[in-house]
Amino acid sequence: MPLKIRIQFYFPPQVKKFYNLKLNFFWCSLLEFKGLSYLDLEKPKLMIFCGKGGVGKTTCATATALHFARKGFKTLLISTDPTPSLSDILEVYVKGQITDVKFVERLSAIELDYELILKRWRERFGGEVYEVISSFLPVGEEIIDYIAGAPGLDEEFSLSYVLDLYESKNYDTIVWDTAPAGGTLSLLRLQDRFYRHLGEAARLYFRVRKAIEVLTKGTVKRDPISIISKWEQLVQRVFNMLKDEKTHTIIVTIAEALGVRMTERMLKEVEAFGMRVSKILVNYIITEDMCMCDFHRERAAMQKHYLEILKNMRGESMLSILPQLPREVKGAKAVEKIEELLF
């Protein structure tokens, strides 16, 4: 009868914990857990981080901007979130003006707020809007303030602001932390409607042009058609920027029902505009080494379920994950930790 020998090895607790951590990450698969390192090969000009509120969009955008600045790219981080947290995460006040981030070279950041956007809109477009409207109607310049209060104007102009920086060539790469999903989608729809509306406005003006010239009696300084045409070209340049092969859209989400539904909706609508979604980044994943109680085990099981749905939606190669961290992301060291996980 052959002799059976059983050999049992003893591993210290700290070694067991380390290898358990590695094995427990395996359920996510290597294809999923690879962050945003593919961007190093792509060298994008514009990275757009979007997703529903509260999924860690600003954190991921900040870590990405830090990464590219460290790699030698002159980088600008922009937040157009109406409830921004960029200054808090960086621990540098960046509201209202482009500010150098002191703890890393080549990185600047700005939070755009409503008042700043309207101020710049008046400076950039106020006079032109008055010229167009006054060519139709006998109005004073106070009409500019009335138009400035129009819903969605701040969102619309934020695209123009990003375009100016994009075309300025002052930065090698721009990282854009957008408004929560609903605001981003409405912004794209608004841009599309605005473009089509400008074409209608030009055709309408041609139809009533002679009557307007009689009413205004030559007081119009410029032909409104030239201004409207200029606006059309601006909107087209915005679309070209969003659709450019060097523009990457990253959807940040969570492994929950609402996050999955919003991701599906954003994928369809963003791609309908011809934009490239290069990654779905699933944040706050609970790894099995964290699951020391029934509560965390249940949440981990729930997240696995929704990760499978996301896989089936676009395939494993489209997904990356970011684990739940024990502490808030605030300050340089915390952002550096996220950078290490993503890249």
CSV table of C-alpha atoms in Angstrom, one decimal:
chain,number,residue,atom,x,y,z
A,1,MET,CA,0.0,0.0,0.0
A,2,PRO,CA,1.6,3.3,-1.0
A,3,LEU,CA,2.5,5.7,1.7
A,4,LYS,CA,0.6,9.0,1.6
A,5,ILE,CA,2.4,12.0,3.1
A,6,ARG,CA,0.7,15.3,3.7
A,7,ILE,CA,2.8,18.4,3.9
A,8,GLN,CA,1.4,21.5,5.5
A,9,PHE,CA,3.1,24.9,5.3
A,10,TYR,CA,2.8,27.6,7.8
A,11,PHE,CA,2.5,31.2,6.6
A,12,PRO,CA,2.6,34.2,9.0
A,13,PRO,CA,-0.7,36.2,9.1
A,14,GLN,CA,0.8,39.2,7.3
A,15,VAL,CA,1.9,36.9,4.3
A,16,LYS,CA,-1.5,35.2,4.2
A,17,LYS,CA,-3.2,38.6,4.2
A,18,PHE,CA,-1.1,39.8,1.3
A,19,TYR,CA,-1.8,36.8,-0.9
A,20,ASN,CA,-5.5,36.7,0.0
A,21,LEU,CA,-5.7,40.3,-1.2
A,22,LYS,CA,-4.2,39.3,-4.5
A,23,LEU,CA,-6.4,36.3,-4.9
A,24,ASN,CA,-9.5,38.1,-3.9
A,25,PHE,CA,-8.9,40.7,-6.6
A,26,PHE,CA,-9.0,37.8,-9.1
A,27,TRP,CA,-12.8,37.7,-9.1
A,28,CYS,CA,-12.7,41.0,-10.9
A,29,SER,CA,-10.4,39.5,-13.5
A,30,LEU,CA,-7.2,41.0,-14.9
A,31,LEU,CA,-9.1,42.5,-17.8
A,32,GLU,CA,-11.1,44.7,-15.5
A,33,PHE,CA,-8.6,45.7,-13.0
A,34,LYS,CA,-6.2,47.8,-15.2
A,35,GLY,CA,-7.3,51.3,-14.6
A,36,LEU,CA,-6.7,54.0,-17.2
A,37,SER,CA,-3.1,53.1,-18.1
A,38,TYR,CA,-4.1,52.7,-21.8
A,39,LEU,CA,-4.3,56.5,-21.9
A,40,ASP,CA,-0.5,56.7,-21.7
A,41,LEU,CA,-0.3,55.2,-25.2
A,42,GLU,CA,-3.1,57.3,-26.6
A,43,LYS,CA,-1.7,60.7,-25.4
A,44,PRO,CA,-5.2,62.4,-25.5
A,45,LYS,CA,-5.7,66.1,-26.0
A,46,LEU,CA,-9.0,66.2,-24.1
A,47,MET,CA,-10.4,63.7,-21.4
A,48,ILE,CA,-14.0,64.1,-20.4
A,49,PHE,CA,-15.1,62.5,-17.1
A,50,CYS,CA,-18.8,62.1,-16.8
A,51,GLY,CA,-21.3,60.2,-14.8
A,52,LYS,CA,-24.0,60.6,-12.2
A,53,GLY,CA,-23.4,62.6,-9.0
A,54,GLY,CA,-21.5,61.0,-6.2
A,55,VAL,CA,-19.6,58.3,-8.1
A,56,GLY,CA,-16.1,59.9,-7.7
A,57,LYS,CA,-15.9,61.6,-11.0
A,58,THR,CA,-13.9,64.6,-9.7
A,59,THR,CA,-11.5,62.4,-7.8
A,60,CYS,CA,-10.7,60.3,-10.9
A,61,ALA,CA,-10.4,63.4,-13.1
A,62,THR,CA,-8.0,65.0,-10.6
A,63,ALA,CA,-5.8,61.9,-10.3
A,64,THR,CA,-5.7,61.6,-14.1
A,65,ALA,CA,-4.6,65.3,-14.4
A,66,LEU,CA,-2.0,64.8,-11.8
A,67,HIS,CA,-0.7,61.7,-13.7
A,68,PHE,CA,-0.3,63.5,-17.0
A,69,ALA,CA,1.4,66.5,-15.4
A,70,ARG,CA,3.9,64.2,-13.8
A,71,LYS,CA,4.6,62.6,-17.2
A,72,GLY,CA,5.7,66.0,-18.5
A,73,PHE,CA,2.4,67.2,-20.1
A,74,LYS,CA,1.3,70.8,-19.4
A,75,THR,CA,-2.1,69.9,-18.0
A,76,LEU,CA,-5.3,71.9,-17.2
A,77,LEU,CA,-8.0,70.5,-15.0
A,78,ILE,CA,-11.4,72.1,-15.5
A,79,SER,CA,-14.5,71.5,-13.4
A,80,THR,CA,-17.9,72.7,-14.5
A,81,ASP,CA,-19.8,70.7,-11.8
A,82,PRO,CA,-22.4,73.1,-10.3
A,83,THR,CA,-21.5,71.8,-6.9
A,84,PRO,CA,-17.7,71.6,-7.3
A,85,SER,CA,-15.4,69.8,-4.9
A,86,LEU,CA,-12.1,70.3,-6.8
A,87,SER,CA,-10.7,73.0,-4.5
A,88,ASP,CA,-11.5,70.7,-1.5
A,89,ILE,CA,-9.8,67.6,-3.1
A,90,LEU,CA,-6.7,69.6,-4.2
A,91,GLU,CA,-6.7,71.7,-1.0
A,92,VAL,CA,-5.9,74.6,-3.3
A,93,TYR,CA,-8.4,77.4,-4.0
A,94,VAL,CA,-9.1,77.2,-7.8
A,95,LYS,CA,-12.5,78.8,-8.0
A,96,GLY,CA,-13.0,81.4,-10.8
A,97,GLN,CA,-9.5,81.6,-12.2
A,98,ILE,CA,-6.8,79.2,-13.6
A,99,THR,CA,-4.5,78.5,-10.7
A,100,ASP,CA,-1.2,76.6,-10.6
A,101,VAL,CA,-1.3,73.5,-8.3
A,102,LYS,CA,1.7,74.0,-6.2
A,103,PHE,CA,2.4,70.3,-5.3
A,104,VAL,CA,3.0,69.3,-8.9
A,105,GLU,CA,4.7,71.1,-11.8
A,106,ARG,CA,2.8,71.7,-15.1
A,107,LEU,CA,-0.6,71.3,-13.5
A,108,SER,CA,-3.2,74.1,-13.4
A,109,ALA,CA,-6.9,73.9,-12.4
A,110,ILE,CA,-10.1,76.0,-12.4
A,111,GLU,CA,-13.6,75.6,-11.1
A,112,LEU,CA,-16.0,77.5,-13.3
A,113,ASP,CA,-18.9,79.0,-11.4
A,114,TYR,CA,-22.2,80.5,-12.6
A,115,GLU,CA,-21.3,84.1,-12.1
A,116,LEU,CA,-17.9,83.8,-13.8
A,117,ILE,CA,-19.5,82.0,-16.8
A,118,LEU,CA,-22.1,84.8,-17.3
A,119,LYS,CA,-19.5,87.5,-16.9
A,120,ARG,CA,-17.4,86.0,-19.7
A,121,TRP,CA,-20.5,85.3,-21.8
A,122,ARG,CA,-21.4,89.0,-21.7
A,123,GLU,CA,-17.8,90.0,-22.6
A,124,ARG,CA,-17.6,87.4,-25.5
A,125,PHE,CA,-21.1,87.4,-26.9
A,126,GLY,CA,-23.2,90.1,-25.3
A,127,GLY,CA,-22.5,92.7,-28.0
A,128,GLU,CA,-23.2,90.3,-30.8
A,129,VAL,CA,-26.5,89.1,-29.3
A,130,TYR,CA,-27.6,92.7,-29.0
A,131,GLU,CA,-26.7,93.4,-32.7
A,132,VAL,CA,-28.7,90.4,-33.9
A,133,ILE,CA,-31.8,91.1,-31.7
A,134,SER,CA,-31.8,94.9,-32.3
A,135,SER,CA,-31.8,94.2,-36.1
A,136,PHE,CA,-35.2,92.7,-35.6
A,137,LEU,CA,-36.7,94.7,-32.7
A,138,PRO,CA,-36.2,98.2,-31.2
A,139,VAL,CA,-34.6,97.1,-27.9
A,140,GLY,CA,-32.0,98.6,-25.6
A,141,GLU,CA,-28.8,96.9,-24.4
A,142,GLU,CA,-30.6,95.8,-21.3
A,143,ILE,CA,-31.7,92.9,-23.4
A,144,ILE,CA,-28.3,91.4,-22.9
A,145,ASP,CA,-28.9,91.0,-19.1
A,146,TYR,CA,-32.3,89.4,-19.9
A,147,ILE,CA,-30.7,86.9,-22.3
A,148,ALA,CA,-27.9,86.2,-19.8
A,149,GLY,CA,-30.6,84.9,-17.4
A,150,ALA,CA,-31.8,82.2,-19.9
A,151,PRO,CA,-31.8,78.7,-18.5
A,152,GLY,CA,-28.9,76.6,-19.8
A,153,LEU,CA,-26.8,79.5,-20.9
A,154,ASP,CA,-24.1,78.8,-18.4
A,155,GLU,CA,-23.9,75.2,-19.6
A,156,GLU,CA,-23.8,76.2,-23.2
A,157,PHE,CA,-21.0,78.7,-22.7
A,158,SER,CA,-18.9,76.3,-20.7
A,159,LEU,CA,-18.4,74.3,-23.9
A,160,SER,CA,-17.3,77.5,-25.7
A,161,TYR,CA,-14.9,78.2,-22.8
A,162,VAL,CA,-13.4,74.7,-23.0
A,163,LEU,CA,-13.1,75.1,-26.8
A,164,ASP,CA,-11.1,78.3,-26.4
A,165,LEU,CA,-8.6,76.6,-24.1
A,166,TYR,CA,-8.5,73.5,-26.4
A,167,GLU,CA,-7.7,75.6,-29.4
A,168,SER,CA,-5.3,77.9,-27.6
A,169,LYS,CA,-2.5,75.3,-27.6
A,170,ASN,CA,-1.4,76.6,-24.2
A,171,TYR,CA,-1.9,73.1,-22.8
A,172,ASP,CA,-0.8,69.6,-23.9
A,173,THR,CA,-3.8,68.0,-22.4
A,174,ILE,CA,-7.1,69.1,-20.8
A,175,VAL,CA,-9.0,67.0,-18.2
A,176,TRP,CA,-12.7,68.1,-17.9
A,177,ASP,CA,-14.7,67.1,-14.9
A,178,THR,CA,-18.3,67.7,-16.1
A,179,ALA,CA,-21.6,68.2,-14.4
A,180,PRO,CA,-23.5,65.1,-13.2
A,181,ALA,CA,-25.0,62.9,-16.0
A,182,GLY,CA,-28.3,64.8,-16.5
A,183,GLY,CA,-26.5,68.1,-16.9
A,184,THR,CA,-24.0,66.6,-19.4
A,185,LEU,CA,-26.6,65.0,-21.5
A,186,SER,CA,-28.8,68.1,-21.6
A,187,LEU,CA,-25.7,70.1,-22.6
A,188,LEU,CA,-25.1,67.9,-25.6
A,189,ARG,CA,-28.8,68.1,-26.6
A,190,LEU,CA,-28.8,71.8,-26.2
A,191,GLN,CA,-25.8,72.2,-28.4
A,192,ASP,CA,-27.4,70.1,-31.1
A,193,ARG,CA,-30.7,72.1,-30.9
A,194,PHE,CA,-28.8,75.4,-30.9
A,195,TYR,CA,-26.9,74.4,-34.0
A,196,ARG,CA,-30.1,73.4,-35.9
A,197,HIS,CA,-31.9,76.6,-34.6
A,198,LEU,CA,-29.1,78.8,-36.0
A,199,GLY,CA,-29.8,77.4,-39.4
A,200,GLU,CA,-33.5,78.2,-39.0
A,201,ALA,CA,-32.7,81.7,-37.8
A,202,ALA,CA,-30.6,82.4,-40.8
A,203,ARG,CA,-33.4,81.2,-43.2
A,204,LEU,CA,-36.0,83.2,-41.3
A,205,TYR,CA,-33.9,86.4,-41.6
A,206,PHE,CA,-33.5,85.9,-45.3
A,207,ARG,CA,-37.3,85.8,-45.7
A,208,VAL,CA,-37.9,89.0,-43.7
A,209,ARG,CA,-34.7,90.8,-44.6
A,210,LYS,CA,-36.2,93.5,-46.8
A,211,ALA,CA,-38.9,94.3,-44.3
A,212,ILE,CA,-36.4,94.6,-41.5
A,213,GLU,CA,-34.2,96.9,-43.5
A,214,VAL,CA,-37.2,99.2,-44.0
A,215,LEU,CA,-38.0,99.2,-40.3
A,216,THR,CA,-34.5,99.7,-39.0
A,217,LYS,CA,-33.7,102.3,-41.7
A,218,GLY,CA,-30.0,101.3,-42.0
A,219,THR,CA,-29.2,101.5,-38.3
A,220,VAL,CA,-27.9,97.9,-38.2
A,221,LYS,CA,-24.1,98.0,-37.9
A,222,ARG,CA,-23.4,94.5,-39.2
A,223,ASP,CA,-25.4,92.0,-41.2
A,224,PRO,CA,-26.9,89.6,-38.6
A,225,ILE,CA,-26.3,86.8,-41.0
A,226,SER,CA,-22.6,87.2,-40.7
A,227,ILE,CA,-22.9,86.9,-36.9
A,228,ILE,CA,-25.2,83.9,-37.0
A,229,SER,CA,-22.9,82.3,-39.5
A,230,LYS,CA,-20.0,82.9,-37.0
A,231,TRP,CA,-22.0,81.2,-34.2
A,232,GLU,CA,-22.7,78.2,-36.5
A,233,GLN,CA,-19.0,77.8,-37.1
A,234,LEU,CA,-18.4,78.0,-33.4
A,235,VAL,CA,-20.9,75.3,-32.6
A,236,GLN,CA,-19.4,73.1,-35.4
A,237,ARG,CA,-15.9,73.6,-33.9
A,238,VAL,CA,-17.3,72.4,-30.5
A,239,PHE,CA,-18.6,69.3,-32.2
A,240,ASN,CA,-15.3,68.7,-33.9
A,241,MET,CA,-13.5,68.9,-30.6
A,242,LEU,CA,-15.9,66.4,-28.9
A,243,LYS,CA,-15.6,64.0,-31.8
A,244,ASP,CA,-11.9,64.2,-32.3
A,245,GLU,CA,-9.9,61.0,-32.1
A,246,LYS,CA,-7.7,62.6,-29.4
A,247,THR,CA,-10.8,63.2,-27.2
A,248,HIS,CA,-11.6,60.4,-24.7
A,249,THR,CA,-14.8,60.2,-22.7
A,250,ILE,CA,-14.6,58.2,-19.5
A,251,ILE,CA,-17.9,57.3,-17.8
A,252,VAL,CA,-17.4,56.9,-14.0
A,253,THR,CA,-20.1,54.8,-12.4
A,254,ILE,CA,-20.8,52.4,-9.5
A,255,ALA,CA,-22.0,48.8,-9.4
A,256,GLU,CA,-25.6,49.5,-8.4
A,257,ALA,CA,-28.8,49.5,-10.3
A,258,LEU,CA,-29.1,53.3,-10.7
A,259,GLY,CA,-25.4,53.5,-11.8
A,260,VAL,CA,-25.9,50.8,-14.4
A,261,ARG,CA,-29.0,52.4,-15.8
A,262,MET,CA,-27.4,55.8,-16.0
A,263,THR,CA,-24.3,54.3,-17.7
A,264,GLU,CA,-26.4,52.6,-20.3
A,265,ARG,CA,-28.2,55.9,-21.0
A,266,MET,CA,-25.0,57.9,-21.2
A,267,LEU,CA,-23.4,55.4,-23.5
A,268,LYS,CA,-26.2,55.6,-26.0
A,269,GLU,CA,-26.6,59.4,-26.0
A,270,VAL,CA,-22.9,60.3,-25.9
A,271,GLU,CA,-22.1,57.9,-28.8
A,272,ALA,CA,-25.1,59.2,-30.7
A,273,PHE,CA,-23.3,62.5,-30.9
A,274,GLY,CA,-20.3,60.7,-32.4
A,275,MET,CA,-18.2,60.9,-29.2
A,276,ARG,CA,-15.8,58.2,-28.2
A,277,VAL,CA,-16.4,56.4,-24.9
A,278,SER,CA,-13.0,54.7,-24.2
A,279,LYS,CA,-13.7,53.3,-20.7
A,280,ILE,CA,-16.3,52.6,-18.1
A,281,LEU,CA,-14.6,53.1,-14.7
A,282,VAL,CA,-16.5,51.3,-11.9
A,283,ASN,CA,-15.7,53.0,-8.6
A,284,TYR,CA,-16.1,52.0,-4.9
A,285,ILE,CA,-15.7,48.2,-5.5
A,286,ILE,CA,-15.6,46.2,-2.3
A,287,THR,CA,-12.9,43.5,-2.6
A,288,GLU,CA,-13.4,40.2,-0.7
A,289,ASP,CA,-10.6,40.9,1.7
A,290,MET,CA,-12.8,43.7,3.1
A,291,CYS,CA,-15.8,41.4,3.6
A,292,MET,CA,-15.4,40.7,7.3
A,293,CYS,CA,-19.2,40.8,8.0
A,294,ASP,CA,-22.5,39.9,6.5
A,295,PHE,CA,-23.1,43.5,5.4
A,296,HIS,CA,-20.0,43.7,3.3
A,297,ARG,CA,-20.4,40.2,1.9
A,298,GLU,CA,-23.8,41.1,0.7
A,299,ARG,CA,-22.7,44.3,-0.9
A,300,ALA,CA,-19.8,42.5,-2.6
A,301,ALA,CA,-22.2,39.9,-4.0
A,302,MET,CA,-24.5,42.8,-5.3
A,303,GLN,CA,-21.6,44.5,-7.0
A,304,LYS,CA,-20.5,41.3,-8.7
A,305,HIS,CA,-24.0,41.0,-10.1
A,306,TYR,CA,-24.0,44.5,-11.6
A,307,LEU,CA,-20.4,44.1,-12.8
A,308,GLU,CA,-21.7,41.2,-14.9
A,309,ILE,CA,-24.4,43.4,-16.4
A,310,LEU,CA,-21.8,46.0,-17.3
A,311,LYS,CA,-19.6,43.4,-18.9
A,312,ASN,CA,-22.5,42.1,-21.0
A,313,MET,CA,-23.3,45.7,-22.0
A,314,ARG,CA,-19.9,46.4,-23.6
A,315,GLY,CA,-17.5,43.6,-22.9
A,316,GLU,CA,-14.7,43.2,-20.3
A,317,SER,CA,-12.2,45.2,-22.2
A,318,MET,CA,-14.4,48.3,-21.7
A,319,LEU,CA,-14.4,48.0,-17.9
A,320,SER,CA,-11.9,49.1,-15.2
A,321,ILE,CA,-12.5,49.1,-11.5
A,322,LEU,CA,-11.4,51.2,-8.6
A,323,PRO,CA,-11.6,49.7,-5.1
A,324,GLN,CA,-13.4,51.3,-2.1
A,325,LEU,CA,-10.8,53.1,0.0
A,326,PRO,CA,-10.9,53.4,3.8
A,327,ARG,CA,-10.4,57.2,3.8
A,328,GLU,CA,-11.6,60.2,2.0
A,329,VAL,CA,-9.6,61.6,-0.9
A,330,LYS,CA,-8.4,65.0,0.2
A,331,GLY,CA,-5.0,66.5,-0.4
A,332,ALA,CA,-1.9,65.6,-2.5
A,333,LYS,CA,-1.0,62.2,-0.9
A,334,ALA,CA,-4.6,60.9,-1.2
A,335,VAL,CA,-4.8,62.0,-4.9
A,336,GLU,CA,-1.4,60.3,-5.5
A,337,LYS,CA,-2.8,57.1,-4.1
A,338,ILE,CA,-5.7,57.2,-6.6
A,339,GLU,CA,-3.2,57.9,-9.4
A,340,GLU,CA,-1.3,54.7,-8.5
A,341,LEU,CA,-4.5,52.7,-8.6
A,342,LEU,CA,-5.6,54.1,-11.9
A,343,PHE,CA,-2.2,54.0,-13.7
